[in-house]
Coordinates of C-alpha atoms and ligand atoms in Angstrom, one line a residue:
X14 CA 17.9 99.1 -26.1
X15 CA 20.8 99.2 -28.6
X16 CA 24.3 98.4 -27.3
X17 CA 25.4 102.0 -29.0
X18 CA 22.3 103.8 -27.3
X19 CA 23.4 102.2 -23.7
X20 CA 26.9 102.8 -24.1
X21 CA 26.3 106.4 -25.1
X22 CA 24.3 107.2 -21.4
X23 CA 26.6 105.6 -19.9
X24 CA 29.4 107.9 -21.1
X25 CA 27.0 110.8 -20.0
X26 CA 27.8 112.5 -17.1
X27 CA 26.2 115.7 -15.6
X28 CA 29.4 118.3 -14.6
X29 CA 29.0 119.9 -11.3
X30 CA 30.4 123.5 -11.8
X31 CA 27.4 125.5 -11.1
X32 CA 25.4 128.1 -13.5
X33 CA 27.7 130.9 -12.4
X34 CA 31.2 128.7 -12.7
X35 CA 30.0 128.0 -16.5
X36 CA 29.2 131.5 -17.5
X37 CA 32.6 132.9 -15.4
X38 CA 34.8 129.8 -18.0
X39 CA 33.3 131.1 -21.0
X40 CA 32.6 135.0 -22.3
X41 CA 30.9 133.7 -25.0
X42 CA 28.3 131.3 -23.4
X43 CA 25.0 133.2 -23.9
X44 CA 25.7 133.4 -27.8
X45 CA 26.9 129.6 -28.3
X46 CA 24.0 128.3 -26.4
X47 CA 21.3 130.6 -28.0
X48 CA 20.0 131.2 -31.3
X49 CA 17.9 132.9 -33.8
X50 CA 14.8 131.6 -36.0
X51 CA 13.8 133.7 -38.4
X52 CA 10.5 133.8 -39.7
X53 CA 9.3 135.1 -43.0
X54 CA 8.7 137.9 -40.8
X55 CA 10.4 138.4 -37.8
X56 CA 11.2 135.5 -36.0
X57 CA 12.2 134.3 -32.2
X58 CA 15.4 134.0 -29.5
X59 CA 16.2 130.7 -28.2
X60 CA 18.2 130.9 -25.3
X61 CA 19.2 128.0 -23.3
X62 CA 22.9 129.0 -21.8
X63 CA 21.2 129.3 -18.5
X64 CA 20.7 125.2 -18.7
X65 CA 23.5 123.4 -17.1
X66 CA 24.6 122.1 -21.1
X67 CA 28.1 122.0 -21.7
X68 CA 30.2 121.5 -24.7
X69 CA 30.9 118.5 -23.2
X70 CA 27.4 117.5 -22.7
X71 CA 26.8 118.3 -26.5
X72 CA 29.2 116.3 -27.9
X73 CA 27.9 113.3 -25.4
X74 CA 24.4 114.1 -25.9
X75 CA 25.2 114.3 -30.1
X76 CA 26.7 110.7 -30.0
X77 CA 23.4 109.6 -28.4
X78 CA 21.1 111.0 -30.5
X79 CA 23.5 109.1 -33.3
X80 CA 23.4 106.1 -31.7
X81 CA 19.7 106.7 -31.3
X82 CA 19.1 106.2 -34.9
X83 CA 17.4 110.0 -34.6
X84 CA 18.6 110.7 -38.4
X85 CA 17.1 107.7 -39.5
X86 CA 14.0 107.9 -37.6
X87 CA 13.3 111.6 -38.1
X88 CA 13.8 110.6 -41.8
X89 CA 11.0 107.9 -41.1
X90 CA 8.6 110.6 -40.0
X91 CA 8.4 112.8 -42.0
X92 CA 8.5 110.1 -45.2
X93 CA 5.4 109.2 -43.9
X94 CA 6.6 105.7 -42.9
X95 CA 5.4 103.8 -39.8
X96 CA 6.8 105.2 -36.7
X97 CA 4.1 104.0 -34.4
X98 CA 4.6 100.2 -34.0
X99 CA 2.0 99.7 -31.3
X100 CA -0.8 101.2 -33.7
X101 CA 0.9 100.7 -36.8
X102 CA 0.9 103.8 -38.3
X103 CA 2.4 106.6 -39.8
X104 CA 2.5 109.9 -37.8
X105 CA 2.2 112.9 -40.4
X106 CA 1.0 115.9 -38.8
X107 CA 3.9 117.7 -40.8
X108 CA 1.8 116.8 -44.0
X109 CA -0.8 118.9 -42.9
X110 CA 1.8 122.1 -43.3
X111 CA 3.2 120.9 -46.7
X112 CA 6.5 118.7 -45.4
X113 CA 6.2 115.3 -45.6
X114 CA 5.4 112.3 -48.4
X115 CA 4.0 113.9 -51.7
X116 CA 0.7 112.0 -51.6
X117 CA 0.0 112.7 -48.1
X118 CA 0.9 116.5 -48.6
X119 CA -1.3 116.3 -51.6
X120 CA -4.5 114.8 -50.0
X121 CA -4.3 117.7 -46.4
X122 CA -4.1 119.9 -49.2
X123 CA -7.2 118.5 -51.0
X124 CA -8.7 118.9 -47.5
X125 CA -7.2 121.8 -46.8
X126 CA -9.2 123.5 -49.9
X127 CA -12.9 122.2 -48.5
X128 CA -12.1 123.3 -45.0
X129 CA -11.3 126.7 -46.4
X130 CA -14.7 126.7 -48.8
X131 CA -16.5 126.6 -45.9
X132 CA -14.8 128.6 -43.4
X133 CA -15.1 131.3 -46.4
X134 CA -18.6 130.6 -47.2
X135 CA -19.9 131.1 -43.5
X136 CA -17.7 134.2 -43.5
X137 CA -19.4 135.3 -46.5
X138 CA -23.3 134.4 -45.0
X139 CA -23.7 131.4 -46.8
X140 CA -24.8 130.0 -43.4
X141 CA -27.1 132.7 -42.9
X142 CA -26.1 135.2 -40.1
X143 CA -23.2 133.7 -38.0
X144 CA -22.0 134.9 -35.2
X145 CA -20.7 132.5 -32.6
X146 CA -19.3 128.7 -32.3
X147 CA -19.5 126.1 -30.2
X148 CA -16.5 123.9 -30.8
X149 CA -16.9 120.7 -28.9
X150 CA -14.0 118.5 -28.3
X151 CA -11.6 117.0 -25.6
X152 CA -7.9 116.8 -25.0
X153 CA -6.1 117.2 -28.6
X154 CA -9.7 117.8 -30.1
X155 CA -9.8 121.3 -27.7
X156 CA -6.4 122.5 -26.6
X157 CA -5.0 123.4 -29.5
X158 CA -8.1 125.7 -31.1
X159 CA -8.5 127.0 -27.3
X160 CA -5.0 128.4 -27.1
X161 CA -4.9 129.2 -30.8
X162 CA -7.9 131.4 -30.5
X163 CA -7.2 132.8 -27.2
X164 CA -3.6 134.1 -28.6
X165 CA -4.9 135.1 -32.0
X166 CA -8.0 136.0 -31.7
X167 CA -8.9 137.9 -28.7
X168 CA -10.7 140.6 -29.5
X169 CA -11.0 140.4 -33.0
X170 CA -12.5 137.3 -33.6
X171 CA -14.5 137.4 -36.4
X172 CA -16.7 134.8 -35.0
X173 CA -17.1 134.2 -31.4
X174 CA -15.8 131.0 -30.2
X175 CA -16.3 128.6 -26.9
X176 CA -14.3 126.1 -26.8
X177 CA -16.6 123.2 -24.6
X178 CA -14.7 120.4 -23.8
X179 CA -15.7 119.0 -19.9
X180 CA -18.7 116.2 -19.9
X181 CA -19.6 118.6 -16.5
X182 CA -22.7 120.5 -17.8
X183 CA -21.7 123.8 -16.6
X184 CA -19.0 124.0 -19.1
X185 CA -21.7 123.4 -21.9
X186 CA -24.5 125.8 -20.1
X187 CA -21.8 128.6 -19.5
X188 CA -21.4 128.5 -23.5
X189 CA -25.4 128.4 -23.7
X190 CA -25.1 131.2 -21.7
X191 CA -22.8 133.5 -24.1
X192 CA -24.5 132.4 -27.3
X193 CA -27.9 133.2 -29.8
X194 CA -28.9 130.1 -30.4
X195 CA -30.1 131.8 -33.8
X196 CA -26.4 133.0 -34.6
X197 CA -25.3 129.8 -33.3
X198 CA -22.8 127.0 -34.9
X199 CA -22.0 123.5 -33.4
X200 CA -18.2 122.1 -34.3
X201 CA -18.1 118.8 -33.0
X202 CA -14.3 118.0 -32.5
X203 CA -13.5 113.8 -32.3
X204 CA -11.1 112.0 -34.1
X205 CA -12.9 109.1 -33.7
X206 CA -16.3 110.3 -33.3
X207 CA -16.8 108.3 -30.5
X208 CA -15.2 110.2 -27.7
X209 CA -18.3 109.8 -24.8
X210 CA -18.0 113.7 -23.5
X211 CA -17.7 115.0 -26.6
X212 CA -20.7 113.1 -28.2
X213 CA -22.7 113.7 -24.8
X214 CA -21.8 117.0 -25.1
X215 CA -22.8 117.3 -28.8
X216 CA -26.1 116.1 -28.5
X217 CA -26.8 118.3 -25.6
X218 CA -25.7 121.1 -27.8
X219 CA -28.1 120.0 -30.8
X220 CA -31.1 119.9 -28.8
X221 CA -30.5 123.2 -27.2
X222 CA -30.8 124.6 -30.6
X223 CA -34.0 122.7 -31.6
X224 CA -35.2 123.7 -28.1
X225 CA -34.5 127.3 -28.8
X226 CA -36.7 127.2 -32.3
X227 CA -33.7 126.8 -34.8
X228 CA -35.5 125.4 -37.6
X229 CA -33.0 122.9 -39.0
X230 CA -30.6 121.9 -35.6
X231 CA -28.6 119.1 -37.6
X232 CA -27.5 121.2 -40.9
X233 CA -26.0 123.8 -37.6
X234 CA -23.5 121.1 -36.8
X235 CA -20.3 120.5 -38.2
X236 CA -18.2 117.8 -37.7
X237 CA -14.1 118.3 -37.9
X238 CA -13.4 114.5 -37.8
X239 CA -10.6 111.6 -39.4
X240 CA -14.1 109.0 -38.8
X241 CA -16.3 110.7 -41.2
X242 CA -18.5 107.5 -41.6
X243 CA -19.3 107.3 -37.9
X244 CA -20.2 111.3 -38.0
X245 CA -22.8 110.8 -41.3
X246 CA -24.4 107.9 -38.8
X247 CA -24.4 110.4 -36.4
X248 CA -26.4 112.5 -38.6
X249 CA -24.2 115.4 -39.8
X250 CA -25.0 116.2 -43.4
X251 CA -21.6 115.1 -45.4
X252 CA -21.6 118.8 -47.0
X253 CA -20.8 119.6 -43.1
X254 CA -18.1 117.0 -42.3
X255 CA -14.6 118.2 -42.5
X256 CA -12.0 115.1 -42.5
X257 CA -8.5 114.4 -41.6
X258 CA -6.5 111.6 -42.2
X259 CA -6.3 109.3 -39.6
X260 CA -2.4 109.2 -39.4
X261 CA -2.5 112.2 -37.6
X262 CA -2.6 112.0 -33.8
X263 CA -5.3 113.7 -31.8
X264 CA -2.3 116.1 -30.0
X265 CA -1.0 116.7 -33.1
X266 CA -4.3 117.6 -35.4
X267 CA -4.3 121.8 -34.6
X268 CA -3.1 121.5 -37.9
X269 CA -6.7 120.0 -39.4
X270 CA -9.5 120.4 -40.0
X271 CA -9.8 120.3 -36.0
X272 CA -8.4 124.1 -36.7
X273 CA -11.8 124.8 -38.1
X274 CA -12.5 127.1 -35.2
X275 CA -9.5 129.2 -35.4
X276 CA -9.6 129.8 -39.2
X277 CA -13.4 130.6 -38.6
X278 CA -11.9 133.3 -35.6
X279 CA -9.1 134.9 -37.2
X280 CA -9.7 134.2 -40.7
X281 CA -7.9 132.2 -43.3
X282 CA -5.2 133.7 -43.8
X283 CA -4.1 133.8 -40.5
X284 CA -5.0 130.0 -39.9
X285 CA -2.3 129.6 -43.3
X286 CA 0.3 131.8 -41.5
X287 CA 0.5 129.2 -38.5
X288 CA 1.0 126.3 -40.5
X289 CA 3.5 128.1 -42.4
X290 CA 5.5 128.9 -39.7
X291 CA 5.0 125.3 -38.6
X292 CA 6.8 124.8 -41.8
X293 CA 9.4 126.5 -41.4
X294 CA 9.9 124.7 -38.2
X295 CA 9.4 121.9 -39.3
X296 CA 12.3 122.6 -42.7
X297 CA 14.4 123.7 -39.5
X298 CA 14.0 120.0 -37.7
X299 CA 14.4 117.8 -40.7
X300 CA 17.5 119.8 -42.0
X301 CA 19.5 120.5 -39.0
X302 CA 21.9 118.2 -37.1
X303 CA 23.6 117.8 -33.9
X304 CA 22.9 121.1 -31.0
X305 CA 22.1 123.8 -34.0
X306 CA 18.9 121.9 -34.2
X307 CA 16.8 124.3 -31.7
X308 CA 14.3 121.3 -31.2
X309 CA 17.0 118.5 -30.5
X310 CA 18.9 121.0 -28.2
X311 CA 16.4 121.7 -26.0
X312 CA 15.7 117.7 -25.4
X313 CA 19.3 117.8 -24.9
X314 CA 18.6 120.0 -22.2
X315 CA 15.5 117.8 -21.1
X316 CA 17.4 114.9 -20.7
X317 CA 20.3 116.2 -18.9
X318 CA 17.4 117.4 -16.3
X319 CA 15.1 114.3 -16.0
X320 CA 17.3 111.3 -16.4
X321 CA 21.0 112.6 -15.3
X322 CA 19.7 115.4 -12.5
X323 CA 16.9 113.7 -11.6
X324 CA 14.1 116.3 -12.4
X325 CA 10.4 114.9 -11.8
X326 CA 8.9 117.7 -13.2
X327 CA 9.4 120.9 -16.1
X328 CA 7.2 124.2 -15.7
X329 CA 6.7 127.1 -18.4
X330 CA 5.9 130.2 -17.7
X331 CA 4.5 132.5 -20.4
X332 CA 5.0 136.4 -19.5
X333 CA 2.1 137.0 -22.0
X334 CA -1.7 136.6 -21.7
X335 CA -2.2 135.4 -24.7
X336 CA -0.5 132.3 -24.1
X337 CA -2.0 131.5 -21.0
X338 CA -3.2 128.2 -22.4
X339 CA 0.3 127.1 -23.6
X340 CA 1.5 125.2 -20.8
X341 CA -2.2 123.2 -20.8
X342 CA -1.5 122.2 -24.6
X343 CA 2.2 121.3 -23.7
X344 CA 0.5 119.0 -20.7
X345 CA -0.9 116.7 -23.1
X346 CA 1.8 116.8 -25.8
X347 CA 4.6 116.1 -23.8
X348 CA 2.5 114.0 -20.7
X349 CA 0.4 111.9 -23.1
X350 CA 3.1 111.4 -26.2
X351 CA 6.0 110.6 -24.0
X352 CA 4.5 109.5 -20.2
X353 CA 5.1 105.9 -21.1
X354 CA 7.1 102.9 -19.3
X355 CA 8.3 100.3 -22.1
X356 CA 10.6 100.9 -25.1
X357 CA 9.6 100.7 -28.8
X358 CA 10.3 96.8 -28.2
X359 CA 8.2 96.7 -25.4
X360 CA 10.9 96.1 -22.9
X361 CA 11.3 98.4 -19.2
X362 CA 13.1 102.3 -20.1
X363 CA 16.5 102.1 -18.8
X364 CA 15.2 105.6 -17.1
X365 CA 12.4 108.1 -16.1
X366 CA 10.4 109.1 -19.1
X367 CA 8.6 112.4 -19.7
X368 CA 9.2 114.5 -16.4
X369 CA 5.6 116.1 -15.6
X370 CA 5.0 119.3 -17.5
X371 CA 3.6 122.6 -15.7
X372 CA 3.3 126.1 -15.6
X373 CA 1.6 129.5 -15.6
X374 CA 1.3 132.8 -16.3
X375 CA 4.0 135.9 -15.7
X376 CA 3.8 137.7 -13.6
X377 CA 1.0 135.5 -11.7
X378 CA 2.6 132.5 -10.9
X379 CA 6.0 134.8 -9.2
X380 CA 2.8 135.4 -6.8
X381 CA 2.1 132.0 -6.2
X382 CA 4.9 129.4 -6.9
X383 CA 7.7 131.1 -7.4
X384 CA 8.7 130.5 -4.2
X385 CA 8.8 127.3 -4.0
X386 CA 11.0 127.5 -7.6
X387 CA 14.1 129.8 -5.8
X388 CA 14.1 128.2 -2.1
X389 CA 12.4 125.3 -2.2
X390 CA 13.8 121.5 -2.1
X391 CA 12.8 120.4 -6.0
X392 CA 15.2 121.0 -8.9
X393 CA 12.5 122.1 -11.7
X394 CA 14.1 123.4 -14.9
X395 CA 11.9 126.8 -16.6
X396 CA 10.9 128.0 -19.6
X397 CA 10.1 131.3 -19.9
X398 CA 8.3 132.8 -23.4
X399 CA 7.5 136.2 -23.9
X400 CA 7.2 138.8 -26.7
X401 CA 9.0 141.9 -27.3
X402 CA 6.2 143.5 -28.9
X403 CA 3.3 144.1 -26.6
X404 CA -0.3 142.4 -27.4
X405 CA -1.9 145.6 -25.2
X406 CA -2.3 149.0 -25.9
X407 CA -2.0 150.4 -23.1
X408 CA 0.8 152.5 -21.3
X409 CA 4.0 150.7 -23.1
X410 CA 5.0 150.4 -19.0
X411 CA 3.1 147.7 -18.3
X412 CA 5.2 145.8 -20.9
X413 CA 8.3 146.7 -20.2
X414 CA 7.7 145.7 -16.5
X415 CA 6.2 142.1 -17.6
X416 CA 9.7 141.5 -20.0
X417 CA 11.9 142.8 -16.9
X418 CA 10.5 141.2 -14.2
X419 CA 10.6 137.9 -16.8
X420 CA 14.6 138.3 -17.4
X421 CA 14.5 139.3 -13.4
X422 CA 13.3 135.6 -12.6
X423 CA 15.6 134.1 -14.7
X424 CA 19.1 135.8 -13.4
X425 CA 18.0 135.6 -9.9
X426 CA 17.4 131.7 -9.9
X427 CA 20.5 131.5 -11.5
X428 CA 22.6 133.6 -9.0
X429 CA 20.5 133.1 -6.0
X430 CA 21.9 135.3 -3.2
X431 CA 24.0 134.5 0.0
X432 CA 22.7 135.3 3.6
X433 CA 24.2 135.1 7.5
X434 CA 20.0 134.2 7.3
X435 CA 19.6 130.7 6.2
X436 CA 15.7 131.8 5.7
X437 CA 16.6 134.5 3.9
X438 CA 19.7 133.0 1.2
X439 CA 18.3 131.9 -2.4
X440 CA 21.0 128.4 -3.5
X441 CA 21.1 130.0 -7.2
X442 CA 22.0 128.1 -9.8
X443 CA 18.4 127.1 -10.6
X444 CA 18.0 126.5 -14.3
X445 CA 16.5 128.3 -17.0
X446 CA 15.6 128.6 -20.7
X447 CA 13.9 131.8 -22.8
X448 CA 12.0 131.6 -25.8
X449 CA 12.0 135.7 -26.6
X450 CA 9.6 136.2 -30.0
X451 CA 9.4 139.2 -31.7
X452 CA 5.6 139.6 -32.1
X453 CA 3.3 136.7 -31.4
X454 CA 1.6 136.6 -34.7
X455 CA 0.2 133.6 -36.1
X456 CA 3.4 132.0 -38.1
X457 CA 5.2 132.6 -34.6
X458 CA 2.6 130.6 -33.2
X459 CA 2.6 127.9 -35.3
X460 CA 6.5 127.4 -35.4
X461 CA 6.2 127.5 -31.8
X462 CA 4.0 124.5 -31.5
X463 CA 6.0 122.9 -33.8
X464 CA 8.9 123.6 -32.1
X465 CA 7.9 121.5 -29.1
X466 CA 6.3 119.0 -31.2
X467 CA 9.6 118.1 -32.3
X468 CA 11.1 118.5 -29.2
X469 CA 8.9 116.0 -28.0
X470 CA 9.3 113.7 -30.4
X471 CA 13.6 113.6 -30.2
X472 CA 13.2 113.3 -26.3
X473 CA 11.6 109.8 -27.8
X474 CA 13.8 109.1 -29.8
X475 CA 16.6 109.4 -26.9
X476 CA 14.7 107.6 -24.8
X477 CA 13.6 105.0 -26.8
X478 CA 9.6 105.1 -26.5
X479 CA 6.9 105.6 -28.8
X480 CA 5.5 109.1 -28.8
X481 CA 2.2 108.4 -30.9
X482 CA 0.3 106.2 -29.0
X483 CA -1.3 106.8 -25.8
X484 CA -2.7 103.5 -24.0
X485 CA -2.5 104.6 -20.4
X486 CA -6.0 106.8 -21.3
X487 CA -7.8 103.5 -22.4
X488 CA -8.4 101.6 -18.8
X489 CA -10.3 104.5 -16.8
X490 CA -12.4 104.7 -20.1
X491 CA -13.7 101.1 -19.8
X492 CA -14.3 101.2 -16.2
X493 CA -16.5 104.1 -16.6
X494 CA -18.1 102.5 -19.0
X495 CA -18.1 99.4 -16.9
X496 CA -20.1 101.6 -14.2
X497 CA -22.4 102.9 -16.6
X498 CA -23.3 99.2 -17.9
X499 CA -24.2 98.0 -14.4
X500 CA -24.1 94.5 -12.9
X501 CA -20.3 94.6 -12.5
X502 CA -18.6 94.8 -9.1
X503 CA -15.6 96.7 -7.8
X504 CA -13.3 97.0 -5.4
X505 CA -14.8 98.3 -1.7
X506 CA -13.1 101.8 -2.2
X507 CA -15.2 102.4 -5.9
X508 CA -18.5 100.4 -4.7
X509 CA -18.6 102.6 -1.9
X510 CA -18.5 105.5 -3.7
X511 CA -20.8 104.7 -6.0
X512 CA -23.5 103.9 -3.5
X513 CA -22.8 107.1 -2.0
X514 CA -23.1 109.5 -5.3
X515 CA -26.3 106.6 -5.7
X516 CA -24.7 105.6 -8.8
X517 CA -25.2 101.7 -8.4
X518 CA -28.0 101.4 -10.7
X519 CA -27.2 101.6 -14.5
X520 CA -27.7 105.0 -16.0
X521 CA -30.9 105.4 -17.3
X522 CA -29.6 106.3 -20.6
X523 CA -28.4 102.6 -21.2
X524 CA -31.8 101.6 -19.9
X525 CA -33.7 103.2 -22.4
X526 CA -31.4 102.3 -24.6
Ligands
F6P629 O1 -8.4 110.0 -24.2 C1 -7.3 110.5 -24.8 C2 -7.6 110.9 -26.2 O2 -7.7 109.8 -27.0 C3 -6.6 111.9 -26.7 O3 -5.5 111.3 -27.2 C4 -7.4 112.7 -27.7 O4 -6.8 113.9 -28.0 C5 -8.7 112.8 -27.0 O5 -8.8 111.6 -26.3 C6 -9.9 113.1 -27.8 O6 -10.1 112.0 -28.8 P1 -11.1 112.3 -30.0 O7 -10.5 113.4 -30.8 O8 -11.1 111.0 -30.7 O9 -12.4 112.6 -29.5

């Protein structure tokens, strides 16, 4: 790393007053260290004075992310320049909202426009009579359009969908199970087109529809892809084959045409609203500088946790249903973008990288693992997000108890409590961050993803690692594959396991084949 960059986390120290100490100094904590972003319409809190952040802190934290380079490499992201070395590309998922190098812009716009001729034409029975998807996809191919749809969509989808992403059968036969094969269409979800659980997957899903009498099975599939070439050979008709460019990563493509499923759900319009409140996330990240950038604040906060207090792990709560899926989505953004070992040079980190992301649902999880969180041994910093106005509508009580017993969690691991009973004291000063929206609509969505999109990426930047690739996933891959070849020998552990599961032979699919 740079001499500047080393020298700056050096000079950065964690303070010890506590939680309670730091709000005690300073009347005015909660409003310096929180902020409003508004939206078009309505907008969302950010509030991170329960975080351990001082001004201090900032102003250390500030002269790292100069000596970073982050100015200079934000600039390099969203100008479309090459900001992963390892795979030489560009990473422009920002050009799929409208921000980023004119030609890129230009062409997700050109794409944008086919995705949306067909997402209107099946709306309008051009398909014949639709009324459910399959989308089939892994990892950055799935999460996204399953926690899009679950939030926006859930009971007014104007097309059914089930998101199918497990090679395990009985996630595909549980879909089967919900669906008219008649009514019935097939997204298959791959960036590459090549991904072995989603292409099992689709094929499975093809001939269940031949199986089930639909006359022409192939012209039901359509394939959301940046490998269009590999889907024709698959045998998708090209008037079905929706393309992205291939400078945007598989994490990051909600945004694409990989979004297929949840413009088919809630409708255009809606799908538009989320990527223009990615936008405006996105106009907030690239224009901002120093701890008024929401997104660069709260890595601030990350790396005060992970690499000065020694935090292995991060968990997010969401006090709302409808984002019950978020903290699976943030797994793989923040786990597979920045779980990595060696610098953008390829040397050691100086430090622990991405802490492990988790979570769950309010008030669920204060049933389960909240325990653990106000007495237990770990230090884990929480996020909470909720919504002031309610996605039920039911008695408005049940709401107002989810928000209060939200903002309960958060002042009681801050304070904790004193006891003669050492069973019965909470330590307090357990950290804490809110993300309060006004409505969860889809702009407040989409600049919420983007939000820790960018949050992801300046927690690279500070540590010095490339967000955009993701090699770790590549040597369980080949093994598998390995296996299913045949002939090749393991260690005693694996070779007994195979023998046991009978799995020593080569599958017979590569037999036939
Ligand atoms: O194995 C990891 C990964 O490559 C993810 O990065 C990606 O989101 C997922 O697999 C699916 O890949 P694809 O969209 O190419 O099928």
């Amino acid at each position: 790393m740079s001499d500047a960059r080393e020298a700056a986390w050096k000079r950065l120290k964690a303070g010890s007053e506590t939680l309670v100490e730091l709000f005690a100094a300073d009347p005015d904590r909660a409003s310096k260290l929180s902020a409003r972003f508004e939206l078009e319409q309505g907008g969302m809190l950010f509030d991170w004075s329960k975080t351990h952040l001082t001004d201090a802190l900032l102003t250390g934290f500030e002269a790292l992310a100069e000596a970073a380079g982050f100015g200079e490499k934000r600039r390099r992201m969203f100008a479309g320049e090459v900001v992963n070395p390892t795979e030489n590309r560009a990473a422009e998922h920002t050009a799929l909202r409208g921000v980023g190098k004119a030609a890129s812009v230009e062409e997700a716009a050109a794409l944008r426009e086919r995705m949306k001729l067909l997402v209107e034409a099946i709306h309008e029975g051009v398909l014949g009579d639709v009324r459910h998807l399959i989308h089939i996809g892994i990892g950055g191919s799935a999460l996204g359009p399953a926690l899009a749809v679950d939030a926006l969509a859930r009971d007014l989808a104007l097309v059914d969908v089930h998101v199918v992403s497990n090679i395990d059968g009985l996630a595909l036969e549980e879909a089967f199970a919900a669906c008219d094969p008649a009514t019935t269409l097939i997204a298959v979800a791959s960036k590459t087109f090549t991904t072995v659980e989603t292409m099992t997957n689709a094929a499975s899903a093809q001939a269940w529809l031949a199986d089930n009498g639909v006359a022409d099975p192939s012209g039901r599939v359509i394939a959301l892809t940046a490998s269009p070439e590999k889907a024709v050979h698959w045998g998708v008709d090209e008037t079905r084959i929706l393309p992205f460019a291939e400078s945007v990563g598989g994490r990051y493509s909600i945004w694409s045409s990989i979004g297929f499923p949840i413009a088919l759900a809630t409708g255009w319009e809606d799908f538009e609203a989320m990527l223009a409140g990615a936008a405006a996330m996105d106009a907030h990240f690239r224009d901002t500088d120093g701890r008024a950038n929401l997104c660069l604040l709260a890595a601030f906060a990350d790396q005060l946790y992970a690499r000065l207090k020694g935090a292995e792990t991060r968990a997010v709560f969401a006090y709302d249903e409808r984002l019950r899926l978020l903290p699976d989505y943030l797994q793989q953004l923040e786990m597979e973008s920045n779980g990595k070992r060696v610098t953008l040079e390829g040397k050691p980190v100086d430090g622990p990288t991405a802490p492990i992301t988790w979570g769950g649902l309010g008030t669920d999880a204060q049933h389960a693992v909240f325990q653990l969180l106000h007495q237990g041994t770990h230090l884990v910093p929480i996020e909470f997000i909720a919504s002031i106005a309610p996605g039920d509508q039911l008695d408005p009580e049940h709401h107002r108890i989810l928000l209060m017993n939200c903002f309960a969690q958060g002042a009681a691991l801050m304070a904790g409590r004193a006891s003669t009973d050492p069973a019965r004291a909470y330590p307090g000063d357990r950290p804490s961050a809110t993300v309060l929206v006004d409505d969860l609509d889809p702009a407040t969505l989409g600049a919420l993803i983007a939000f820790h999109e960018h949050r992801t990426f300046a927690n690279a930047v500070l540590m010095d690692i490339n967000p955009f690739d993701q090699f770790g996933v590549e040597l369980g891959k080949e093994i598998a594959h390995k296996i299913e070849q045949g002939g090749e020998r393991f260690d005693a552990s694996t070779e007994a396991l195979l023998k046991a599961a009978g799995l020593e032979a080569p599958s017979p699919r590569r037999q036939s084949g």
